[in-house]
Amino acid sequence: MGHGEGPIIYDYVLLENEEGFWLEGQKVETSSKHGTRDTLSAAITSFLAQGDSLREAIEKGHRYMNAIIGHPLVIGHGHGPLNHGQWSNPED
């Protein structure tokens, strides 16, 4: 997920043999980011397995991450995990 200054984060995705595209999301200040890359790759893989194109799967995976990252699962101390149960629909 993107890093940078300001309230909006932009990620550029370049697909093999296709043009690239930008993804946009709200920057969320949280210490509960443990597993974000694993979660994003698993989400993309799951959407591919459901028959989505690569671009659609990436866009849905990005929406999934944006939906759950702002709702941390508060357990223990330090860098906490994401709360995967906060999400219900890739179209949201």
PDB file of N, CA and C in Angstrom:
ATOM      1  N   MET A   1       0.847  -1.160   0.000  1.00  0.00           N
ATOM      2  CA  MET A   1       0.000   0.000   0.000  1.00  0.00           C
ATOM      3  C   MET A   1       0.898   1.229   0.000  1.00  0.00           C
ATOM      4  N   GLY A   2       0.315   2.311  -0.437  1.00  0.00           N
ATOM      5  CA  GLY A   2       1.099   3.507  -0.676  1.00  0.00           C
ATOM      6  C   GLY A   2       1.647   4.175   0.557  1.00  0.00           C
ATOM      7  N   HIS A   3       2.714   4.871   0.355  1.00  0.00           N
ATOM      8  CA  HIS A   3       3.320   5.696   1.385  1.00  0.00           C
ATOM      9  C   HIS A   3       3.416   7.089   0.790  1.00  0.00           C
ATOM     10  N   GLY A   4       3.508   8.101   1.618  1.00  0.00           N
ATOM     11  CA  GLY A   4       3.690   9.433   1.077  1.00  0.00           C
ATOM     12  C   GLY A   4       3.088  10.496   1.961  1.00  0.00           C
ATOM     13  N   GLU A   5       3.138  11.694   1.466  1.00  0.00           N
ATOM     14  CA  GLU A   5       2.649  12.864   2.176  1.00  0.00           C
ATOM     15  C   GLU A   5       1.185  13.117   1.827  1.00  0.00           C
ATOM     16  N   GLY A   6       0.477  13.777   2.733  1.00  0.00           N
ATOM     17  CA  GLY A   6      -0.892  14.184   2.463  1.00  0.00           C
ATOM     18  C   GLY A   6      -1.936  13.129   2.788  1.00  0.00           C
ATOM     19  N   PRO A   7      -3.221  13.521   2.687  1.00  0.00           N
ATOM     20  CA  PRO A   7      -4.309  12.635   3.089  1.00  0.00           C
ATOM     21  C   PRO A   7      -4.682  11.573   2.048  1.00  0.00           C
ATOM     22  N   ILE A   8      -4.238  11.745   0.816  1.00  0.00           N
ATOM     23  CA  ILE A   8      -4.556  10.795  -0.251  1.00  0.00           C
ATOM     24  C   ILE A   8      -3.273  10.090  -0.679  1.00  0.00           C
ATOM     25  N   ILE A   9      -3.357   8.768  -0.823  1.00  0.00           N
ATOM     26  CA  ILE A   9      -2.221   7.952  -1.239  1.00  0.00           C
ATOM     27  C   ILE A   9      -2.492   7.450  -2.649  1.00  0.00           C
ATOM     28  N   TYR A  10      -1.480   7.507  -3.490  1.00  0.00           N
ATOM     29  CA  TYR A  10      -1.602   7.025  -4.867  1.00  0.00           C
ATOM     30  C   TYR A  10      -0.609   5.894  -5.087  1.00  0.00           C
ATOM     31  N   ASP A  11      -1.088   4.831  -5.701  1.00  0.00           N
ATOM     32  CA  ASP A  11      -0.236   3.705  -6.076  1.00  0.00           C
ATOM     33  C   ASP A  11      -0.347   3.536  -7.584  1.00  0.00           C
ATOM     34  N   TYR A  12       0.784   3.361  -8.252  1.00  0.00           N
ATOM     35  CA  TYR A  12       0.780   3.129  -9.689  1.00  0.00           C
ATOM     36  C   TYR A  12       0.979   1.641  -9.940  1.00  0.00           C
ATOM     37  N   VAL A  13       0.132   1.072 -10.781  1.00  0.00           N
ATOM     38  CA  VAL A  13       0.213  -0.343 -11.112  1.00  0.00           C
ATOM     39  C   VAL A  13       0.508  -0.460 -12.610  1.00  0.00           C
ATOM     40  N   LEU A  14       1.529  -1.200 -12.933  1.00  0.00           N
ATOM     41  CA  LEU A  14       1.900  -1.434 -14.324  1.00  0.00           C
ATOM     42  C   LEU A  14       1.687  -2.911 -14.623  1.00  0.00           C
ATOM     43  N   LEU A  15       0.784  -3.201 -15.563  1.00  0.00           N
ATOM     44  CA  LEU A  15       0.483  -4.574 -15.935  1.00  0.00           C
ATOM     45  C   LEU A  15       1.317  -4.986 -17.132  1.00  0.00           C
ATOM     46  N   GLU A  16       1.707  -6.247 -17.186  1.00  0.00           N
ATOM     47  CA  GLU A  16       2.493  -6.755 -18.302  1.00  0.00           C
ATOM     48  C   GLU A  16       1.714  -6.592 -19.603  1.00  0.00           C
ATOM     49  N   ASN A  17       2.361  -6.024 -20.610  1.00  0.00           N
ATOM     50  CA  ASN A  17       1.777  -5.824 -21.942  1.00  0.00           C
ATOM     51  C   ASN A  17       0.538  -4.940 -21.952  1.00  0.00           C
ATOM     52  N   GLU A  18       0.333  -4.161 -20.920  1.00  0.00           N
ATOM     53  CA  GLU A  18      -0.805  -3.241 -20.860  1.00  0.00           C
ATOM     54  C   GLU A  18      -0.329  -1.911 -20.307  1.00  0.00           C
ATOM     55  N   GLU A  19      -1.200  -0.929 -20.412  1.00  0.00           N
ATOM     56  CA  GLU A  19      -0.883   0.346 -19.800  1.00  0.00           C
ATOM     57  C   GLU A  19      -1.041   0.245 -18.288  1.00  0.00           C
ATOM     58  N   GLY A  20      -0.411   1.149 -17.599  1.00  0.00           N
ATOM     59  CA  GLY A  20      -0.545   1.196 -16.152  1.00  0.00           C
ATOM     60  C   GLY A  20      -1.767   1.985 -15.748  1.00  0.00           C
ATOM     61  N   PHE A  21      -2.060   1.946 -14.463  1.00  0.00           N
ATOM     62  CA  PHE A  21      -3.180   2.726 -13.944  1.00  0.00           C
ATOM     63  C   PHE A  21      -2.895   3.112 -12.502  1.00  0.00           C
ATOM     64  N   TRP A  22      -3.575   4.143 -12.051  1.00  0.00           N
ATOM     65  CA  TRP A  22      -3.393   4.658 -10.698  1.00  0.00           C
ATOM     66  C   TRP A  22      -4.511   4.170  -9.800  1.00  0.00           C
ATOM     67  N   LEU A  23      -4.162   3.873  -8.554  1.00  0.00           N
ATOM     68  CA  LEU A  23      -5.130   3.582  -7.509  1.00  0.00           C
ATOM     69  C   LEU A  23      -5.031   4.694  -6.475  1.00  0.00           C
ATOM     70  N   GLU A  24      -6.153   5.057  -5.902  1.00  0.00           N
ATOM     71  CA  GLU A  24      -6.196   6.160  -4.946  1.00  0.00           C
ATOM     72  C   GLU A  24      -6.893   5.694  -3.679  1.00  0.00           C
ATOM     73  N   GLY A  25      -6.394   6.135  -2.531  1.00  0.00           N
ATOM     74  CA  GLY A  25      -7.028   5.797  -1.263  1.00  0.00           C
ATOM     75  C   GLY A  25      -6.698   6.805  -0.186  1.00  0.00           C
ATOM     76  N   GLN A  26      -7.498   6.808   0.853  1.00  0.00           N
ATOM     77  CA  GLN A  26      -7.270   7.675   2.000  1.00  0.00           C
ATOM     78  C   GLN A  26      -6.084   7.166   2.796  1.00  0.00           C
ATOM     79  N   LYS A  27      -5.213   8.051   3.225  1.00  0.00           N
ATOM     80  CA  LYS A  27      -4.127   7.665   4.118  1.00  0.00           C
ATOM     81  C   LYS A  27      -4.720   7.467   5.512  1.00  0.00           C
ATOM     82  N   VAL A  28      -4.380   6.352   6.129  1.00  0.00           N
ATOM     83  CA  VAL A  28      -4.881   6.023   7.453  1.00  0.00           C
ATOM     84  C   VAL A  28      -3.698   5.923   8.401  1.00  0.00           C
ATOM     85  N   GLU A  29      -3.736   6.707   9.462  1.00  0.00           N
ATOM     86  CA  GLU A  29      -2.688   6.651  10.481  1.00  0.00           C
ATOM     87  C   GLU A  29      -3.082   5.590  11.498  1.00  0.00           C
ATOM     88  N   THR A  30      -2.373   4.480  11.495  1.00  0.00           N
ATOM     89  CA  THR A  30      -2.648   3.390  12.422  1.00  0.00           C
ATOM     90  C   THR A  30      -1.379   2.570  12.626  1.00  0.00           C
ATOM     91  N   SER A  31      -1.264   1.986  13.798  1.00  0.00           N
ATOM     92  CA  SER A  31      -0.131   1.081  14.034  1.00  0.00           C
ATOM     93  C   SER A  31      -0.511  -0.357  13.692  1.00  0.00           C
ATOM     94  N   SER A  32      -1.759  -0.586  13.320  1.00  0.00           N
ATOM     95  CA  SER A  32      -2.238  -1.932  12.988  1.00  0.00           C
ATOM     96  C   SER A  32      -2.152  -2.174  11.491  1.00  0.00           C
ATOM     97  N   LYS A  33      -0.931  -2.350  11.034  1.00  0.00           N
ATOM     98  CA  LYS A  33      -0.694  -2.583   9.609  1.00  0.00           C
ATOM     99  C   LYS A  33       0.012  -3.906   9.368  1.00  0.00           C
ATOM    100  N   HIS A  34       0.114  -4.733  10.401  1.00  0.00           N
ATOM    101  CA  HIS A  34       0.826  -6.000  10.262  1.00  0.00           C
ATOM    102  C   HIS A  34       0.084  -6.902   9.283  1.00  0.00           C
ATOM    103  N   GLY A  35       0.751  -7.320   8.228  1.00  0.00           N
ATOM    104  CA  GLY A  35       0.162  -8.227   7.253  1.00  0.00           C
ATOM    105  C   GLY A  35      -0.496  -7.564   6.063  1.00  0.00           C
ATOM    106  N   THR A  36      -0.274  -6.270   5.864  1.00  0.00           N
ATOM    107  CA  THR A  36      -0.959  -5.584   4.760  1.00  0.00           C
ATOM    108  C   THR A  36      -0.564  -6.141   3.401  1.00  0.00           C
ATOM    109  N   ARG A  37       0.714  -6.385   3.175  1.00  0.00           N
ATOM    110  CA  ARG A  37       1.138  -6.904   1.866  1.00  0.00           C
ATOM    111  C   ARG A  37       0.632  -8.318   1.631  1.00  0.00           C
ATOM    112  N   ASP A  38       0.689  -9.148   2.672  1.00  0.00           N
ATOM    113  CA  ASP A  38       0.169 -10.510   2.548  1.00  0.00           C
ATOM    114  C   ASP A  38      -1.333 -10.493   2.276  1.00  0.00           C
ATOM    115  N   THR A  39      -2.039  -9.635   2.987  1.00  0.00           N
ATOM    116  CA  THR A  39      -3.483  -9.537   2.822  1.00  0.00           C
ATOM    117  C   THR A  39      -3.841  -9.053   1.428  1.00  0.00           C
ATOM    118  N   LEU A  40      -3.135  -8.041   0.942  1.00  0.00           N
ATOM    119  CA  LEU A  40      -3.418  -7.525  -0.399  1.00  0.00           C
ATOM    120  C   LEU A  40      -3.176  -8.603  -1.452  1.00  0.00           C
ATOM    121  N   SER A  41      -2.069  -9.312  -1.362  1.00  0.00           N
ATOM    122  CA  SER A  41      -1.779 -10.340  -2.365  1.00  0.00           C
ATOM    123  C   SER A  41      -2.792 -11.480  -2.288  1.00  0.00           C
ATOM    124  N   ALA A  42      -3.228 -11.855  -1.088  1.00  0.00           N
ATOM    125  CA  ALA A  42      -4.238 -12.900  -0.938  1.00  0.00           C
ATOM    126  C   ALA A  42      -5.577 -12.449  -1.501  1.00  0.00           C
ATOM    127  N   ALA A  43      -5.925 -11.192  -1.279  1.00  0.00           N
ATOM    128  CA  ALA A  43      -7.187 -10.668  -1.815  1.00  0.00           C
ATOM    129  C   ALA A  43      -7.163 -10.672  -3.341  1.00  0.00           C
ATOM    130  N   ILE A  44      -6.071 -10.203  -3.926  1.00  0.00           N
ATOM    131  CA  ILE A  44      -5.953 -10.194  -5.381  1.00  0.00           C
ATOM    132  C   ILE A  44      -6.061 -11.613  -5.927  1.00  0.00           C
ATOM    133  N   THR A  45      -5.374 -12.541  -5.293  1.00  0.00           N
ATOM    134  CA  THR A  45      -5.412 -13.943  -5.721  1.00  0.00           C
ATOM    135  C   THR A  45      -6.826 -14.501  -5.642  1.00  0.00           C
ATOM    136  N   SER A  46      -7.550 -14.163  -4.578  1.00  0.00           N
ATOM    137  CA  SER A  46      -8.913 -14.686  -4.437  1.00  0.00           C
ATOM    138  C   SER A  46      -9.833 -14.141  -5.526  1.00  0.00           C
ATOM    139  N   PHE A  47      -9.655 -12.881  -5.900  1.00  0.00           N
ATOM    140  CA  PHE A  47     -10.494 -12.319  -6.961  1.00  0.00           C
ATOM    141  C   PHE A  47     -10.123 -12.908  -8.319  1.00  0.00           C
ATOM    142  N   LEU A  48      -8.852 -13.185  -8.536  1.00  0.00           N
ATOM    143  CA  LEU A  48      -8.444 -13.869  -9.768  1.00  0.00           C
ATOM    144  C   LEU A  48      -9.080 -15.254  -9.835  1.00  0.00           C
ATOM    145  N   ALA A  49      -9.106 -15.962  -8.711  1.00  0.00           N
ATOM    146  CA  ALA A  49      -9.694 -17.302  -8.668  1.00  0.00           C
ATOM    147  C   ALA A  49     -11.195 -17.277  -8.935  1.00  0.00           C
ATOM    148  N   GLN A  50     -11.819 -16.135  -8.675  1.00  0.00           N
ATOM    149  CA  GLN A  50     -13.249 -15.989  -8.936  1.00  0.00           C
ATOM    150  C   GLN A  50     -13.532 -15.564 -10.376  1.00  0.00           C
ATOM    151  N   GLY A  51     -12.473 -15.395 -11.178  1.00  0.00           N
ATOM    152  CA  GLY A  51     -12.650 -15.100 -12.588  1.00  0.00           C
ATOM    153  C   GLY A  51     -12.469 -13.652 -12.993  1.00  0.00           C
ATOM    154  N   ASP A  52     -12.091 -12.786 -12.059  1.00  0.00           N
ATOM    155  CA  ASP A  52     -11.862 -11.382 -12.413  1.00  0.00           C
ATOM    156  C   ASP A  52     -10.592 -11.254 -13.247  1.00  0.00           C
ATOM    157  N   SER A  53     -10.548 -10.221 -14.080  1.00  0.00           N
ATOM    158  CA  SER A  53      -9.315  -9.918 -14.807  1.00  0.00           C
ATOM    159  C   SER A  53      -8.276  -9.452 -13.801  1.00  0.00           C
ATOM    160  N   LEU A  54      -7.014  -9.407 -14.217  1.00  0.00           N
ATOM    161  CA  LEU A  54      -5.957  -8.964 -13.318  1.00  0.00           C
ATOM    162  C   LEU A  54      -6.232  -7.557 -12.818  1.00  0.00           C
ATOM    163  N   ARG A  55      -6.620  -6.662 -13.696  1.00  0.00           N
ATOM    164  CA  ARG A  55      -6.891  -5.282 -13.275  1.00  0.00           C
ATOM    165  C   ARG A  55      -8.064  -5.231 -12.294  1.00  0.00           C
ATOM    166  N   GLU A  56      -9.137  -5.951 -12.583  1.00  0.00           N
ATOM    167  CA  GLU A  56     -10.290  -5.960 -11.679  1.00  0.00           C
ATOM    168  C   GLU A  56      -9.896  -6.516 -10.307  1.00  0.00           C
ATOM    169  N   ALA A  57      -9.112  -7.587 -10.294  1.00  0.00           N
ATOM    170  CA  ALA A  57      -8.686  -8.200  -9.037  1.00  0.00           C
ATOM    171  C   ALA A  57      -7.836  -7.236  -8.215  1.00  0.00           C
ATOM    172  N   ILE A  58      -6.948  -6.514  -8.872  1.00  0.00           N
ATOM    173  CA  ILE A  58      -6.110  -5.532  -8.170  1.00  0.00           C
ATOM    174  C   ILE A  58      -6.975  -4.404  -7.611  1.00  0.00           C
ATOM    175  N   GLU A  59      -7.913  -3.906  -8.409  1.00  0.00           N
ATOM    176  CA  GLU A  59      -8.783  -2.823  -7.950  1.00  0.00           C
ATOM    177  C   GLU A  59      -9.643  -3.269  -6.764  1.00  0.00           C
ATOM    178  N   LYS A  60     -10.184  -4.489  -6.826  1.00  0.00           N
ATOM    179  CA  LYS A  60     -11.000  -4.997  -5.718  1.00  0.00           C
ATOM    180  C   LYS A  60     -10.133  -5.244  -4.477  1.00  0.00           C
ATOM    181  N   GLY A  61      -8.945  -5.776  -4.665  1.00  0.00           N
ATOM    182  CA  GLY A  61      -8.042  -5.983  -3.538  1.00  0.00           C
ATOM    183  C   GLY A  61      -7.681  -4.668  -2.865  1.00  0.00           C
ATOM    184  N   HIS A  62      -7.469  -3.646  -3.666  1.00  0.00           N
ATOM    185  CA  HIS A  62      -7.157  -2.314  -3.140  1.00  0.00           C
ATOM    186  C   HIS A  62      -8.348  -1.759  -2.359  1.00  0.00           C
ATOM    187  N   ARG A  63      -9.565  -1.922  -2.891  1.00  0.00           N
ATOM    188  CA  ARG A  63     -10.760  -1.462  -2.176  1.00  0.00           C
ATOM    189  C   ARG A  63     -10.907  -2.204  -0.846  1.00  0.00           C
ATOM    190  N   TYR A  64     -10.621  -3.503  -0.870  1.00  0.00           N
ATOM    191  CA  TYR A  64     -10.687  -4.309   0.354  1.00  0.00           C
ATOM    192  C   TYR A  64      -9.734  -3.750   1.410  1.00  0.00           C
ATOM    193  N   MET A  65      -8.494  -3.488   1.018  1.00  0.00           N
ATOM    194  CA  MET A  65      -7.518  -2.948   1.961  1.00  0.00           C
ATOM    195  C   MET A  65      -7.962  -1.592   2.503  1.00  0.00           C
ATOM    196  N   ASN A  66      -8.475  -0.733   1.628  1.00  0.00           N
ATOM    197  CA  ASN A  66      -8.944   0.581   2.073  1.00  0.00           C
ATOM    198  C   ASN A  66     -10.097   0.452   3.051  1.00  0.00           C
ATOM    199  N   ALA A  67     -10.932  -0.569   2.885  1.00  0.00           N
ATOM    200  CA  ALA A  67     -12.082  -0.754   3.766  1.00  0.00           C
ATOM    201  C   ALA A  67     -11.682  -1.252   5.148  1.00  0.00           C
ATOM    202  N   ILE A  68     -10.651  -2.106   5.228  1.00  0.00           N
ATOM    203  CA  ILE A  68     -10.338  -2.708   6.535  1.00  0.00           C
ATOM    204  C   ILE A  68      -9.231  -2.009   7.310  1.00  0.00           C
ATOM    205  N   ILE A  69      -8.367  -1.268   6.654  1.00  0.00           N
ATOM    206  CA  ILE A  69      -7.194  -0.727   7.343  1.00  0.00           C
ATOM    207  C   ILE A  69      -7.560   0.315   8.408  1.00  0.00           C
ATOM    208  N   GLY A  70      -8.681   0.967   8.249  1.00  0.00           N
ATOM    209  CA  GLY A  70      -9.095   1.987   9.214  1.00  0.00           C
ATOM    210  C   GLY A  70      -9.829   1.436  10.425  1.00  0.00           C
ATOM    211  N   HIS A  71      -9.984   0.113  10.485  1.00  0.00           N
ATOM    212  CA  HIS A  71     -10.701  -0.527  11.585  1.00  0.00           C
ATOM    213  C   HIS A  71      -9.815  -1.600  12.206  1.00  0.00           C
ATOM    214  N   PRO A  72      -8.817  -1.201  12.993  1.00  0.00           N
ATOM    215  CA  PRO A  72      -7.844  -2.165  13.511  1.00  0.00           C
ATOM    216  C   PRO A  72      -8.451  -3.160  14.493  1.00  0.00           C
ATOM    217  N   LEU A  73      -7.811  -4.300  14.596  1.00  0.00           N
ATOM    218  CA  LEU A  73      -8.136  -5.302  15.596  1.00  0.00           C
ATOM    219  C   LEU A  73      -7.176  -5.044  16.751  1.00  0.00           C
ATOM    220  N   VAL A  74      -7.674  -4.500  17.831  1.00  0.00           N
ATOM    221  CA  VAL A  74      -6.823  -4.065  18.937  1.00  0.00           C
ATOM    222  C   VAL A  74      -6.631  -5.231  19.911  1.00  0.00           C
ATOM    223  N   ILE A  75      -5.451  -5.854  19.814  1.00  0.00           N
ATOM    224  CA  ILE A  75      -5.075  -6.926  20.734  1.00  0.00           C
ATOM    225  C   ILE A  75      -3.595  -6.773  21.052  1.00  0.00           C
ATOM    226  N   GLY A  76      -3.214  -7.108  22.237  1.00  0.00           N
ATOM    227  CA  GLY A  76      -1.807  -7.046  22.613  1.00  0.00           C
ATOM    228  C   GLY A  76      -1.255  -5.635  22.550  1.00  0.00           C
ATOM    229  N   HIS A  77       0.024  -5.526  22.149  1.00  0.00           N
ATOM    230  CA  HIS A  77       0.677  -4.232  22.036  1.00  0.00           C
ATOM    231  C   HIS A  77       1.595  -4.234  20.817  1.00  0.00           C
ATOM    232  N   GLY A  78       2.051  -3.074  20.441  1.00  0.00           N
ATOM    233  CA  GLY A  78       2.918  -2.962  19.268  1.00  0.00           C
ATOM    234  C   GLY A  78       2.106  -2.892  17.985  1.00  0.00           C
ATOM    235  N   HIS A  79       2.731  -3.306  16.895  1.00  0.00           N
ATOM    236  CA  HIS A  79       2.071  -3.263  15.592  1.00  0.00           C
ATOM    237  C   HIS A  79       1.045  -4.378  15.516  1.00  0.00           C
ATOM    238  N   GLY A  80      -0.211  -3.994  15.507  1.00  0.00           N
ATOM    239  CA  GLY A  80      -1.288  -4.968  15.516  1.00  0.00           C
ATOM    240  C   GLY A  80      -1.684  -5.429  14.124  1.00  0.00           C
ATOM    241  N   PRO A  81      -2.560  -6.432  14.074  1.00  0.00           N
ATOM    242  CA  PRO A  81      -3.008  -6.977  12.796  1.00  0.00           C
ATOM    243  C   PRO A  81      -4.179  -6.194  12.214  1.00  0.00           C
ATOM    244  N   LEU A  82      -4.442  -6.458  10.968  1.00  0.00           N
ATOM    245  CA  LEU A  82      -5.622  -5.910  10.321  1.00  0.00           C
ATOM    246  C   LEU A  82      -6.855  -6.637  10.844  1.00  0.00           C
ATOM    247  N   ASN A  83      -8.005  -6.011  10.706  1.00  0.00           N
ATOM    248  CA  ASN A  83      -9.264  -6.623  11.130  1.00  0.00           C
ATOM    249  C   ASN A  83     -10.030  -7.043   9.881  1.00  0.00           C
ATOM    250  N   HIS A  84      -9.764  -8.244   9.416  1.00  0.00           N
ATOM    251  CA  HIS A  84     -10.350  -8.733   8.160  1.00  0.00           C
ATOM    252  C   HIS A  84     -11.867  -8.851   8.230  1.00  0.00           C
ATOM    253  N   GLY A  85     -12.425  -8.933   9.404  1.00  0.00           N
ATOM    254  CA  GLY A  85     -13.879  -9.069   9.557  1.00  0.00           C
ATOM    255  C   GLY A  85     -14.660  -7.790   9.304  1.00  0.00           C
ATOM    256  N   GLN A  86     -13.997  -6.685   9.055  1.00  0.00           N
ATOM    257  CA  GLN A  86     -14.672  -5.401   8.844  1.00  0.00           C
ATOM    258  C   GLN A  86     -15.256  -5.256   7.456  1.00  0.00           C
ATOM    259  N   TRP A  87     -14.988  -6.133   6.560  1.00  0.00           N
ATOM    260  CA  TRP A  87     -15.355  -5.961   5.166  1.00  0.00           C
ATOM    261  C   TRP A  87     -16.437  -6.925   4.773  1.00  0.00           C
ATOM    262  N   SER A  88     -17.340  -6.485   3.894  1.00  0.00           N
ATOM    263  CA  SER A  88     -18.425  -7.375   3.513  1.00  0.00           C
ATOM    264  C   SER A  88     -18.576  -7.552   2.013  1.00  0.00           C
ATOM    265  N   ASN A  89     -18.133  -6.589   1.194  1.00  0.00           N
ATOM    266  CA  ASN A  89     -18.422  -6.672  -0.242  1.00  0.00           C
ATOM    267  C   ASN A  89     -17.351  -5.945  -1.048  1.00  0.00           C
ATOM    268  N   PRO A  90     -16.790  -6.587  -2.078  1.00  0.00           N
ATOM    269  CA  PRO A  90     -15.765  -5.917  -2.878  1.00  0.00           C
ATOM    270  C   PRO A  90     -16.288  -4.749  -3.699  1.00  0.00           C
ATOM    271  N   GLU A  91     -17.606  -4.628  -3.824  1.00  0.00           N
ATOM    272  CA  GLU A  91     -18.185  -3.525  -4.599  1.00  0.00           C
ATOM    273  C   GLU A  91     -18.367  -2.278  -3.763  1.00  0.00           C
ATOM    274  N   ASP A  92     -18.207  -2.383  -2.437  1.00  0.00           N
ATOM    275  CA  ASP A  92     -18.366  -1.202  -1.543  1.00  0.00           C
ATOM    276  C   ASP A  92     -17.269  -0.209  -1.772  1.00  0.00           C
TER     277      ASP A  92
END
